[in-house]
PDB file of C-alpha atoms in Angstrom:
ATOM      1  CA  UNK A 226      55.780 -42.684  14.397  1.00 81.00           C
ATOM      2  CA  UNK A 227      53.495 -41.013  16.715  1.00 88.00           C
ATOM      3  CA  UNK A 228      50.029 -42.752  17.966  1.00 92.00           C
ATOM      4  CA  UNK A 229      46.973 -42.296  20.071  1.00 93.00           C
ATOM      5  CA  UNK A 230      47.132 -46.149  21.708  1.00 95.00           C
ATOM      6  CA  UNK A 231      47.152 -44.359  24.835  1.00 94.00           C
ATOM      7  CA  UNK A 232      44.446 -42.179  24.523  1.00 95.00           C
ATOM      8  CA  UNK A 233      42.392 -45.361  23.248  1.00 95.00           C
ATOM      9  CA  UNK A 234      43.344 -47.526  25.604  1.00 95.00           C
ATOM     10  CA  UNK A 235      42.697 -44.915  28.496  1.00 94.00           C
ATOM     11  CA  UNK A 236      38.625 -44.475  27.145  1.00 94.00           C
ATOM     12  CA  UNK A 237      38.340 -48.249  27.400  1.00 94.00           C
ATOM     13  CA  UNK A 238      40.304 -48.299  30.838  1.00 95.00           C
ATOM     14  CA  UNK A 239      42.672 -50.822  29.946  1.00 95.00           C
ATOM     15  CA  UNK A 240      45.898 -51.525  31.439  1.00 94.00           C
ATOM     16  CA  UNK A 241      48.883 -52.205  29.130  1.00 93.00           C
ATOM     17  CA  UNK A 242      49.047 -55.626  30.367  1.00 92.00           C
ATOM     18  CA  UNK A 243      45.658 -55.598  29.211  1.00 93.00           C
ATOM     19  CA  UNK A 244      45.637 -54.630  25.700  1.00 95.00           C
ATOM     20  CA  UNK A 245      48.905 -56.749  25.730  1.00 93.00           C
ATOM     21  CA  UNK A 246      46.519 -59.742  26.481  1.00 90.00           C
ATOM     22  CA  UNK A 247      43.604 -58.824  24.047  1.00 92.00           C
ATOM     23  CA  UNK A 248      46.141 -58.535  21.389  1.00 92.00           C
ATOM     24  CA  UNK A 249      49.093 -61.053  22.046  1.00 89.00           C
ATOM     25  CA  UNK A 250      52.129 -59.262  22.404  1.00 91.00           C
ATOM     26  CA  UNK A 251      53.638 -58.765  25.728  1.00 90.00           C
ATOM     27  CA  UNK A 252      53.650 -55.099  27.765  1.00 90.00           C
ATOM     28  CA  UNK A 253      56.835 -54.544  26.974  1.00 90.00           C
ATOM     29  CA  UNK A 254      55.550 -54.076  23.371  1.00 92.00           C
ATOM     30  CA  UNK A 255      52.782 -52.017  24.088  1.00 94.00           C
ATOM     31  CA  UNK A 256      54.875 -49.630  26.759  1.00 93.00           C
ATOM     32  CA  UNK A 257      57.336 -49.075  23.341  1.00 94.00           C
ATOM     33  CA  UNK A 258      54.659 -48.552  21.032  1.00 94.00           C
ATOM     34  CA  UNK A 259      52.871 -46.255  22.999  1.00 94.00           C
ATOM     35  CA  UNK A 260      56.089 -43.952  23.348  1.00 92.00           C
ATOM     36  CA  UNK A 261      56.622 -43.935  19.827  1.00 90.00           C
ATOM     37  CA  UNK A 262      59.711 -45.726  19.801  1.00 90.00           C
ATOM     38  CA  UNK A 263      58.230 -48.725  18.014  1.00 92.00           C
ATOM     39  CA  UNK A 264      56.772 -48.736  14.688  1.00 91.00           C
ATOM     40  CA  UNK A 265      54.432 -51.652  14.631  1.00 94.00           C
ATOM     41  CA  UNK A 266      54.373 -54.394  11.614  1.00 94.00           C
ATOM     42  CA  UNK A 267      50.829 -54.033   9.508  1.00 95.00           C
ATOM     43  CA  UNK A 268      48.999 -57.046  11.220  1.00 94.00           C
ATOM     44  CA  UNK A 269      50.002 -55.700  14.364  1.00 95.00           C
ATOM     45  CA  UNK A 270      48.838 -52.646  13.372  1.00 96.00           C
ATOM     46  CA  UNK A 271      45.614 -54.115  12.200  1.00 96.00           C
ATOM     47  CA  UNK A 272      44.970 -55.914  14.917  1.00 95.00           C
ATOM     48  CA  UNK A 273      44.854 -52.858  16.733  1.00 96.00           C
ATOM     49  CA  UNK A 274      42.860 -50.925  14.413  1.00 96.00           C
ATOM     50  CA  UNK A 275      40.078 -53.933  14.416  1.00 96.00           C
ATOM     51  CA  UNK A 276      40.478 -53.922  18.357  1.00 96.00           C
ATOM     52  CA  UNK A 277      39.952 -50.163  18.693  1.00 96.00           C
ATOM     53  CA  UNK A 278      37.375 -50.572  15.881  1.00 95.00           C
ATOM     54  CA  UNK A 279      39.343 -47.236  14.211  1.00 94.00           C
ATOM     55  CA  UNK A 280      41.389 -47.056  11.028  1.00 95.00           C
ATOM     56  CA  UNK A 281      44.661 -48.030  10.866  1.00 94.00           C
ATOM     57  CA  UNK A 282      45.623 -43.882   9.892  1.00 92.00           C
ATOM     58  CA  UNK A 283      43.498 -42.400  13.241  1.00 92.00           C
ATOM     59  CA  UNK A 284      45.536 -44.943  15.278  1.00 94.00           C
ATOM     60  CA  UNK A 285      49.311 -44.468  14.006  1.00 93.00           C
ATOM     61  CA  UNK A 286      50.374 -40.418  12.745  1.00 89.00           C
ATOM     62  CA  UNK A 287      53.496 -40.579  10.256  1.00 82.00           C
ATOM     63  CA  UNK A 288      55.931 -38.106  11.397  1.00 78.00           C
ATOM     64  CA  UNK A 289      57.759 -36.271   8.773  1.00 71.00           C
ATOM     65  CA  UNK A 290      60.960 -38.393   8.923  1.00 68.00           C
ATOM     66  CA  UNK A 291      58.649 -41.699   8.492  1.00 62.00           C
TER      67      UNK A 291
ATOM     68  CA  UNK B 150      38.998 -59.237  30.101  1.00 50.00           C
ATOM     69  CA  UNK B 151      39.959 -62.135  28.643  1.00 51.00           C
ATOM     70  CA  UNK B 152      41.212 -65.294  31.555  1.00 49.00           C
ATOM     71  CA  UNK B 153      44.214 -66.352  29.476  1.00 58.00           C
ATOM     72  CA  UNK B 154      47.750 -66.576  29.442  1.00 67.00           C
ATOM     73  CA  UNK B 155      49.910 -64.728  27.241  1.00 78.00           C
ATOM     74  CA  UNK B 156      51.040 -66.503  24.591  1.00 76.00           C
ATOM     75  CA  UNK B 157      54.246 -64.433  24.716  1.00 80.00           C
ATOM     76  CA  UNK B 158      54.694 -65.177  29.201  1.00 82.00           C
ATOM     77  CA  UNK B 159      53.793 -68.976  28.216  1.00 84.00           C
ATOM     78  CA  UNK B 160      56.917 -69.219  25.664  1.00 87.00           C
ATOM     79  CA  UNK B 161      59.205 -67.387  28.275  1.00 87.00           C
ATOM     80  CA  UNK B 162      58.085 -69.893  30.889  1.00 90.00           C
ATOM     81  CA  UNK B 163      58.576 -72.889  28.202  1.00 92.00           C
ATOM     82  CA  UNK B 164      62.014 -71.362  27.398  1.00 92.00           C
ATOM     83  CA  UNK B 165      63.061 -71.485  31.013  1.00 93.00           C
ATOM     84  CA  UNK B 166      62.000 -74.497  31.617  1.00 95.00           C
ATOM     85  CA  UNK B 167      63.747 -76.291  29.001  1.00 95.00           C
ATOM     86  CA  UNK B 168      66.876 -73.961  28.991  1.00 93.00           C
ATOM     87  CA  UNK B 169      66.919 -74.896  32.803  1.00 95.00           C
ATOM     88  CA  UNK B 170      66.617 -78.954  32.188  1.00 96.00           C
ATOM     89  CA  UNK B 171      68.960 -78.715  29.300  1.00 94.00           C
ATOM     90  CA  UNK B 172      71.533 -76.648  31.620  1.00 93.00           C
ATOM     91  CA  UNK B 173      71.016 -79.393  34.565  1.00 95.00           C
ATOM     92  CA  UNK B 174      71.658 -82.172  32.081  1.00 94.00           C
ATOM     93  CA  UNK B 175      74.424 -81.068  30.506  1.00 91.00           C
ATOM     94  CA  UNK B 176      76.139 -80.031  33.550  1.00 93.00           C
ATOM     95  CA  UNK B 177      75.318 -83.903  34.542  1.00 92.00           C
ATOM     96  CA  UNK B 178      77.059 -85.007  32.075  1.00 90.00           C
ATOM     97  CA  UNK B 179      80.233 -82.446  32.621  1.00 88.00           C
ATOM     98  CA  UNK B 180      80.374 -83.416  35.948  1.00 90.00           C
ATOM     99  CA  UNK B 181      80.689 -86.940  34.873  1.00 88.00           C
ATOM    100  CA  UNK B 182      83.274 -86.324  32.489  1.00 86.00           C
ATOM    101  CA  UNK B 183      85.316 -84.420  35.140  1.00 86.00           C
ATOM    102  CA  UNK B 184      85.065 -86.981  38.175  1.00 85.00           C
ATOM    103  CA  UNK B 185      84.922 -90.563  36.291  1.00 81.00           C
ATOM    104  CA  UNK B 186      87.360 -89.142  33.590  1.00 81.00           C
ATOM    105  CA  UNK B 187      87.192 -91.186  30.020  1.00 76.00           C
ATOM    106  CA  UNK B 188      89.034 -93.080  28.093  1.00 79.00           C
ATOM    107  CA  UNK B 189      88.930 -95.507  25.022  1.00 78.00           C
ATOM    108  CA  UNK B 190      85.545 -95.363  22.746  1.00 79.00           C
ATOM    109  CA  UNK B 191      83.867 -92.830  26.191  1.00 81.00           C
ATOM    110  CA  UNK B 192      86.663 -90.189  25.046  1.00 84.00           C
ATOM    111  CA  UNK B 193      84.285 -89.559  22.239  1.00 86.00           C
ATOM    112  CA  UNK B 194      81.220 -90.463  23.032  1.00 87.00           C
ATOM    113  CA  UNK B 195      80.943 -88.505  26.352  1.00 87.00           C
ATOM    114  CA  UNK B 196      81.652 -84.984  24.272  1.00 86.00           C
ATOM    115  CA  UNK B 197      79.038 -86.053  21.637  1.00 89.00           C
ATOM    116  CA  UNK B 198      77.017 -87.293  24.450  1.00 90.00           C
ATOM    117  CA  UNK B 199      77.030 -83.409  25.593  1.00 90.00           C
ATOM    118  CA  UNK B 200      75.769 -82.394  22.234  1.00 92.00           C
ATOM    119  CA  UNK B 201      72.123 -84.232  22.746  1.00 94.00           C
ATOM    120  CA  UNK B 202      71.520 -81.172  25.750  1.00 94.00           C
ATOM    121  CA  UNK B 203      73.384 -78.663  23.820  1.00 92.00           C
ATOM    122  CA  UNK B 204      70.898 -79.157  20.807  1.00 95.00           C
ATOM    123  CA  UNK B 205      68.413 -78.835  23.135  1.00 95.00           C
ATOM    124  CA  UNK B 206      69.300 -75.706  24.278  1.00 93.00           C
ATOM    125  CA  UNK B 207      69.548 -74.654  20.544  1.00 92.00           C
ATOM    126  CA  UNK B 208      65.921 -75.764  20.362  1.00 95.00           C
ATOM    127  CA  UNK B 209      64.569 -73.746  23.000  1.00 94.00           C
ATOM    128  CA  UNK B 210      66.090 -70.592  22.222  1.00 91.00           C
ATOM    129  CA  UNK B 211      64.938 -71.015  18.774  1.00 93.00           C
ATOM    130  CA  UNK B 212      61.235 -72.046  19.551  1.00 93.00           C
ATOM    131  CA  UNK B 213      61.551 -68.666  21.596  1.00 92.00           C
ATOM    132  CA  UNK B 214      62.393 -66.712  19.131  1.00 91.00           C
ATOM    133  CA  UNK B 215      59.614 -67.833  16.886  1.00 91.00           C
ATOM    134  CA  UNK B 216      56.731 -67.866  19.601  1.00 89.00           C
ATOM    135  CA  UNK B 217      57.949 -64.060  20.927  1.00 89.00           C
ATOM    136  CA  UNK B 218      56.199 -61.621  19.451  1.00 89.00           C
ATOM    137  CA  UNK B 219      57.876 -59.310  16.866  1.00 93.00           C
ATOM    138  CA  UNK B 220      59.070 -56.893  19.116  1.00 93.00           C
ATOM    139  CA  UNK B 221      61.241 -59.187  21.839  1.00 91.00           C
ATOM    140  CA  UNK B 222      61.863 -61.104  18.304  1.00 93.00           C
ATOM    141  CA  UNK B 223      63.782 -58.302  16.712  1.00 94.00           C
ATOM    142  CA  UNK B 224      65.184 -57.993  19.742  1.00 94.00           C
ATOM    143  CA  UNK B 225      66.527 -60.982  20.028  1.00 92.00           C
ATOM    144  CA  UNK B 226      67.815 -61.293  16.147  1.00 94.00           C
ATOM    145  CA  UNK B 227      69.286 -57.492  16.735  1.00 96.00           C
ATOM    146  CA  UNK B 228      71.138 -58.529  19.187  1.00 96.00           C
ATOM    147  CA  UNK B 229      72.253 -61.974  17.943  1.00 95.00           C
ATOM    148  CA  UNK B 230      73.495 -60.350  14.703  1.00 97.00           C
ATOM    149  CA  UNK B 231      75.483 -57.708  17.044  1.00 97.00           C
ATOM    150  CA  UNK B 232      77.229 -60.292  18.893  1.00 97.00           C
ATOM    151  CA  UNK B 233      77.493 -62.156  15.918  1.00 97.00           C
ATOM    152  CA  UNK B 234      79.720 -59.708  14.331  1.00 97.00           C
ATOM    153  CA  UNK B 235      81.462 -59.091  17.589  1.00 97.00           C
ATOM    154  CA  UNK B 236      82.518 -62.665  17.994  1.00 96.00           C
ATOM    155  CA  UNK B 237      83.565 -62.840  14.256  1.00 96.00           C
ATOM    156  CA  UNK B 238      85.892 -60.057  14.608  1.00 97.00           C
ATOM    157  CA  UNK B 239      87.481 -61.104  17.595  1.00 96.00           C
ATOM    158  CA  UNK B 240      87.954 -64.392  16.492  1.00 95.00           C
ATOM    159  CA  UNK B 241      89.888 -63.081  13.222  1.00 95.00           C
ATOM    160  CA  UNK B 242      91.988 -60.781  15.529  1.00 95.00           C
ATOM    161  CA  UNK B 243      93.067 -63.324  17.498  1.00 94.00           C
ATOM    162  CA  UNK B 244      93.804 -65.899  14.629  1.00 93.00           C
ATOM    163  CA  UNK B 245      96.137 -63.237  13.244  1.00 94.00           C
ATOM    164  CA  UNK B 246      97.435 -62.800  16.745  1.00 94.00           C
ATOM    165  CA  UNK B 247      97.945 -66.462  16.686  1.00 93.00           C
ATOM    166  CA  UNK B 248     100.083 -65.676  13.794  1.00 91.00           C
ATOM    167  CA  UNK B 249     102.556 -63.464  15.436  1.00 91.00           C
ATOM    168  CA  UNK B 250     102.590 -66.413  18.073  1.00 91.00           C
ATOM    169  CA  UNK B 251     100.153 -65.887  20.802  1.00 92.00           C
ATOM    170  CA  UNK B 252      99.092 -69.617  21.803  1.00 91.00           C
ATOM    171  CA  UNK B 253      95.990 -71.287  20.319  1.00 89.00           C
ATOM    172  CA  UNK B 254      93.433 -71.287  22.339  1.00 86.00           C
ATOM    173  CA  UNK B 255      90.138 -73.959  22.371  1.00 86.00           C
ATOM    174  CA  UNK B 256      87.561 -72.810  19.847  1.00 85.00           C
ATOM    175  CA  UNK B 257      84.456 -73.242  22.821  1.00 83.00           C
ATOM    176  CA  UNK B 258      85.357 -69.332  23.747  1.00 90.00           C
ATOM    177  CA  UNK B 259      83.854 -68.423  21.105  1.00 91.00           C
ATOM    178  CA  UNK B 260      80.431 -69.969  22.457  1.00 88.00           C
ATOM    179  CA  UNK B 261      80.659 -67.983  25.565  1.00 89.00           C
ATOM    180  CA  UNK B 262      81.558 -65.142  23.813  1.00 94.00           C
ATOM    181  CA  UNK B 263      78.613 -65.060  21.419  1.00 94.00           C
ATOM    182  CA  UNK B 264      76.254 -66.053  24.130  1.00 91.00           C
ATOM    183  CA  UNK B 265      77.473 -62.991  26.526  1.00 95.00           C
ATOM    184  CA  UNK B 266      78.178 -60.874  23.133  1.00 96.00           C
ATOM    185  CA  UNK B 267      74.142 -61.403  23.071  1.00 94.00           C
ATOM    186  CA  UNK B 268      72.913 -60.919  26.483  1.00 94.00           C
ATOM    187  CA  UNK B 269      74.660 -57.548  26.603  1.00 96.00           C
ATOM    188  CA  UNK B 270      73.464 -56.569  23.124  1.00 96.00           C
ATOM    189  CA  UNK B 271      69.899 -57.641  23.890  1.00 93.00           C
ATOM    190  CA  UNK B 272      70.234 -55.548  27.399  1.00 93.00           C
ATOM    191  CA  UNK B 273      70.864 -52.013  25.876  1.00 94.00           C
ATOM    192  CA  UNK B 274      68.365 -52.655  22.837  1.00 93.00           C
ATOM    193  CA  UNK B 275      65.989 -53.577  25.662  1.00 91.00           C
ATOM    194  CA  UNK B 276      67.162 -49.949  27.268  1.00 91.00           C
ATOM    195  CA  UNK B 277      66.700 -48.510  23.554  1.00 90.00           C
ATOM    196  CA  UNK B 278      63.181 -49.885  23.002  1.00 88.00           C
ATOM    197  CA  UNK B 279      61.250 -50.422  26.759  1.00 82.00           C
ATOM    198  CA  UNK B 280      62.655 -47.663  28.635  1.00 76.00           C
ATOM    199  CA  UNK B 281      60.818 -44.010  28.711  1.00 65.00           C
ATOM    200  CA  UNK B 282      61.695 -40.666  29.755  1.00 59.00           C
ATOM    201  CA  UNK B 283      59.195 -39.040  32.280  1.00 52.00           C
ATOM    202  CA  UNK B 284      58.701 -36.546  29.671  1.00 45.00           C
TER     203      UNK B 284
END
């Protein structure tokens, strides 16, 4: 599943450890979700959307295979 | 930014912590066993008496488990499950080996099998999950 938790993070200038922090997960979570090779659980991906005050869709882009 | 620590760093330090104490007193207790020896009713109670650490250490790495969060949580459970299965088949290879007489061997191997089965299994789903390609 592809995302744009980079792109987010980067307009509020946010390190991963960061948005680790702000959401309680640790970087290592954030560094796998970013590169798409984690598909986050819905209150994770919630959490996120809330955070980023964006839909849940605008955040995480199904990939045909999903 | 928020001053706090993270939840998931405070149950890694809590894990090593008590992993660490539970380590030290079970080794006390080993040690013990090996230099004093035992004999009569201590024959038994100083191997149960190594349980009360080993529970411990049970304990701990379950409390980790449940206060990771749900990526270094299907890590872990991946990777128990892999070494898991490992273990299991080695241990019914080697009970039919026992079987065409090879000699029986203590069943704590299978401990340290399991626990190394998981480190290694938790090391390359680590590798699958945290590390990126410069892409």
């Amino acid at each position: 599943m592809k995302n744009r938790l980079k792109v987010l993070r980067a307009g509020y200038d946010w390190s991963q450890a960061e948005l680790a922090d702000r959401i309680g997960v640790a970087r290592g979570t954030i560094l796998a979700l970013e590169a798409g090779k984690y598909a986050p659980s819905l209150p994770l991906a919630f959490k996120l959307s809330k955070l980023f005050n964006k839909p849940v869709e605008e955040i995480f882009i199904p990939e045909s295979t999903d | 930014m928020k001053n706090t620590i993270n939840p998931i760093i405070k149950a890694g330090r809590r894990y090593f912590i008590e992993m660490g104490l539970s380590t030290i007193a079970l080794t006390a207790v080993d040690l013990f066993w090996i230099v004093h020896g035992a004999s009569g009713r201590w024959q038994i109670a100083i191997p149960l008496l190594m349980m009360i650490p080993t529970v411990c250490m049970f304990a701990s790495i379950v409390r980790f488990v449940l206060h990771s969060d749900e990526l270094f949580r299907k890590v872990l459970i991946e990777s128990f499950a892999i070494s898991g299965g490992v273990t299991a088949l080695i241990a019914l290879m080697y009970s039919f080996l026992e079987g065409a007489g090879l000699p029986k061997q203590h069943a704590i191997w299978m401990y340290s099998t399991f626990m190394i089965g998981s480190v290694i299994a938790s090391f390359f789903l680590m590798r699958r999950y945290f590390v990126t390609s410069n892409e």
